Coordinates of C-alpha atoms in Angstrom, one line a residue:
M6 CA -50.6 -40.7 50.8
E7 CA -53.7 -42.5 52.0
V8 CA -53.0 -45.7 49.8
C9 CA -49.3 -45.5 50.9
V10 CA -49.9 -45.5 54.6
A11 CA -52.7 -48.3 54.3
L12 CA -51.0 -51.1 51.8
G13 CA -47.8 -50.2 54.2
L14 CA -49.6 -50.8 57.3
L15 CA -50.9 -54.0 55.8
I16 CA -47.6 -55.2 54.9
S17 CA -46.1 -54.2 58.3
E18 CA -48.8 -56.0 60.3
L19 CA -48.4 -59.3 58.4
S20 CA -44.8 -59.5 59.1
E21 CA -43.1 -61.9 61.6
E22 CA -41.0 -60.8 64.6
P23 CA -38.9 -59.3 65.2
W24 CA -39.6 -57.0 62.2
K25 CA -43.5 -56.8 63.0
G26 CA -44.8 -53.3 63.1
N27 CA -41.3 -51.6 62.7
V28 CA -40.5 -48.9 60.3
I29 CA -37.1 -47.6 58.6
T30 CA -37.0 -44.3 57.5
F31 CA -35.4 -43.6 54.5
S32 CA -33.4 -40.5 54.7
A33 CA -29.4 -40.1 54.8
N34 CA -29.4 -41.8 58.2
P35 CA -32.2 -44.6 58.0
Q36 CA -33.5 -45.6 61.6
L37 CA -35.8 -48.5 62.5
H38 CA -38.6 -47.3 64.3
K39 CA -41.6 -49.3 66.0
V40 CA -45.2 -47.8 64.7
E41 CA -46.7 -46.9 67.9
G42 CA -50.2 -46.7 68.7
N43 CA -53.3 -49.0 69.7
S44 CA -55.7 -48.2 67.0
L45 CA -55.6 -47.8 63.3
L46 CA -56.2 -44.2 63.5
E47 CA -53.3 -44.1 66.1
K48 CA -50.9 -45.9 63.6
T49 CA -51.6 -44.2 60.8
K50 CA -51.0 -40.7 61.9
F51 CA -47.5 -42.1 63.6
V52 CA -46.7 -43.1 60.2
R53 CA -47.7 -39.5 58.9
E54 CA -45.8 -37.7 61.1
I55 CA -42.4 -39.6 61.0
E56 CA -39.8 -37.1 59.4
W57 CA -38.9 -37.9 55.7
G58 CA -35.1 -37.7 54.6
G59 CA -34.4 -35.2 51.6
N60 CA -31.7 -37.8 50.4
T61 CA -32.4 -41.4 50.1
D62 CA -29.7 -43.7 49.2
F63 CA -31.6 -47.1 48.7
Q64 CA -28.5 -49.2 49.3
R65 CA -28.1 -47.6 53.0
V66 CA -31.7 -48.9 53.6
F67 CA -30.3 -52.2 53.2
D68 CA -27.1 -51.5 55.2
R69 CA -29.3 -50.5 58.2
I70 CA -31.6 -53.9 57.7
L71 CA -28.1 -56.1 57.7
E72 CA -27.0 -54.1 60.8
V73 CA -30.1 -54.7 62.8
A74 CA -30.2 -58.6 61.5
V75 CA -26.2 -58.7 62.8
A76 CA -26.7 -57.1 66.0
G77 CA -29.6 -59.3 66.9
N78 CA -28.2 -62.5 65.5
L79 CA -30.7 -63.2 63.4
N80 CA -30.6 -66.2 61.5
E81 CA -31.6 -66.4 57.7
D82 CA -35.1 -67.6 58.6
Q83 CA -35.9 -64.3 60.8
M84 CA -34.4 -61.8 58.0
I85 CA -36.7 -59.9 55.7
K86 CA -38.1 -61.5 52.8
K87 CA -39.4 -59.0 50.7
V88 CA -39.1 -54.8 50.8
F89 CA -42.2 -53.1 49.4
V90 CA -41.5 -49.4 48.1
F91 CA -45.0 -47.4 47.7
S92 CA -44.6 -44.2 45.8
D93 CA -46.2 -41.5 43.7
M94 CA -42.7 -41.2 41.8
E95 CA -41.1 -43.0 38.8
F96 CA -38.6 -45.7 39.4
D97 CA -36.3 -44.7 37.1
Q98 CA -32.4 -46.2 36.9
A99 CA -31.3 -42.7 35.9
S100 CA -32.1 -41.8 39.3
G101 CA -28.9 -42.9 40.3
H102 CA -27.5 -45.1 43.1
S103 CA -31.5 -46.3 43.6
R104 CA -32.0 -43.0 44.6
F105 CA -35.6 -41.3 43.9
G106 CA -36.7 -37.9 42.6
N107 CA -39.1 -35.7 44.5
G108 CA -42.4 -37.1 46.0
Y109 CA -44.0 -39.3 48.7
G110 CA -43.6 -42.7 49.2
F111 CA -43.1 -45.6 51.6
G112 CA -40.9 -48.8 51.6
Y113 CA -42.3 -51.4 53.6
G114 CA -40.3 -54.8 54.3
Y115 CA -42.1 -58.0 54.4
N116 CA -41.0 -58.7 57.9
G117 CA -40.7 -54.9 58.3
Y118 CA -40.7 -51.2 56.6
G119 CA -39.8 -47.7 56.0
N120 CA -40.7 -44.6 54.4
F121 CA -38.8 -42.0 52.1
N122 CA -39.0 -38.9 50.4
S123 CA -35.6 -38.2 48.5
H124 CA -33.8 -36.0 45.9
N125 CA -32.0 -37.1 42.7
D126 CA -28.4 -35.9 43.1
T127 CA -26.1 -38.5 41.4
R128 CA -25.2 -39.8 38.4
P129 CA -26.9 -43.1 37.5
K130 CA -25.3 -46.4 38.8
G131 CA -27.9 -48.7 37.6
W132 CA -30.2 -50.9 39.6
E133 CA -28.2 -54.2 38.7
T134 CA -25.2 -52.8 40.2
D135 CA -26.6 -51.8 43.1
Y136 CA -28.4 -54.9 43.8
E137 CA -25.0 -56.9 43.3
V138 CA -23.4 -54.9 45.9
I139 CA -26.4 -55.7 48.6
Q140 CA -26.1 -59.4 47.5
R141 CA -22.2 -59.2 48.3
K142 CA -22.8 -57.3 51.8
F143 CA -25.5 -59.9 52.9
S144 CA -23.6 -62.9 51.7
E145 CA -20.6 -61.8 53.7
K146 CA -22.5 -61.7 56.8
G147 CA -24.2 -65.3 56.3
Y148 CA -27.4 -64.3 54.6
K149 CA -27.4 -66.2 51.1
K150 CA -31.0 -65.3 50.0
V151 CA -31.2 -61.4 49.4
L152 CA -34.6 -59.8 49.8
E153 CA -36.5 -59.3 47.0
I154 CA -37.8 -55.7 46.1
V155 CA -41.2 -54.6 45.1
F156 CA -41.5 -51.1 43.1
W157 CA -45.1 -50.0 43.7
N158 CA -46.1 -47.1 41.9
L159 CA -49.5 -45.8 42.8
R160 CA -50.1 -43.6 39.7
N161 CA -49.8 -44.3 36.2
S162 CA -46.3 -44.4 34.7
L163 CA -44.1 -45.7 31.7
A164 CA -41.2 -45.9 33.3
T165 CA -39.2 -49.1 33.4
P166 CA -36.3 -49.2 35.7
V167 CA -35.7 -53.1 35.4
T168 CA -36.0 -55.6 32.4
A169 CA -39.0 -58.0 32.2
K170 CA -36.4 -61.1 33.4
Q171 CA -34.6 -58.9 36.0
S172 CA -34.1 -61.3 39.0
G173 CA -34.9 -60.0 42.8
V174 CA -37.2 -57.3 41.8
A175 CA -41.0 -56.7 40.5
L176 CA -42.8 -53.5 39.3
V177 CA -46.4 -53.0 40.0
S178 CA -48.9 -50.0 39.8
G179 CA -52.4 -49.1 40.7
Y180 CA -54.3 -49.6 43.9
S181 CA -55.0 -53.4 44.0
K182 CA -54.5 -55.0 47.8
N183 CA -55.1 -58.5 45.9
M184 CA -51.5 -57.8 44.2
V185 CA -50.2 -58.1 47.3
T186 CA -51.0 -61.8 47.6
V187 CA -49.1 -62.6 44.3
F188 CA -45.6 -61.9 46.6
L189 CA -46.6 -63.1 49.9
K190 CA -47.3 -66.6 48.3
E191 CA -44.3 -66.7 45.6
D192 CA -41.5 -68.9 46.8
G193 CA -38.9 -68.1 44.4
L194 CA -37.5 -64.6 43.3
V195 CA -39.7 -62.2 41.7
N196 CA -39.4 -60.5 38.4
P197 CA -41.8 -58.1 36.4
E198 CA -42.7 -61.0 33.9
T199 CA -43.7 -63.4 36.8
V200 CA -45.7 -60.7 38.5
M201 CA -47.5 -60.4 34.8
E202 CA -48.3 -64.0 34.4
H203 CA -49.9 -64.2 38.3
A204 CA -51.8 -61.0 37.3
I205 CA -53.7 -62.4 34.4
A206 CA -53.8 -66.0 36.1
G207 CA -57.1 -65.4 37.6
E208 CA -60.0 -67.2 36.0
E209 CA -62.1 -64.2 35.0
Y210 CA -59.0 -63.8 32.3
Q211 CA -59.5 -67.3 31.1
K212 CA -62.9 -66.3 29.1
L213 CA -61.1 -63.9 27.2
V214 CA -60.0 -64.8 23.5
V215 CA -57.3 -63.2 21.6
Y216 CA -57.6 -62.8 17.7
D217 CA -54.5 -62.2 15.8

């Protein structure tokens, strides 16, 4: 929980207006909230006390983001660029409709964020199908570049909800805040393979020798 809140608040504070410091609750009826508090302690307390929904459909979260953007007449440059989902859960396509199993978690948009705790109650539809629907909805409203998704599992996991080449989505595990820079500095659509290449591109890895 502490890591979810810490990384999430970091992303939220780095976001640009009009999304800076905002939160979307992941629930049956996602709502946009402004994080309240003047100190880090107060903001942390606010986030921890937000009511979590019991049934999260990821598409509805994107619908809510789109509604806010359209209502505010935001141009494409003002739209959220990336959505970070921090959790202790498995991100499995079998969850269906991009829903997630029991556990805690927070999803943060780079230009906004939300939190969730949901139950798996539908048959799998597959992330690729969901992402295509999201792309279509955004395109119909004039937003040609659909936001990217970063699934960040804060505990060890062998689950692989998307393939290495899947566009618009990346998988991360662990607690390193340094990995955040991979996504904030990456210009194009990210994918799991891109994340791996950036993660091992550091100078310390250049000293390693592989024997085959």
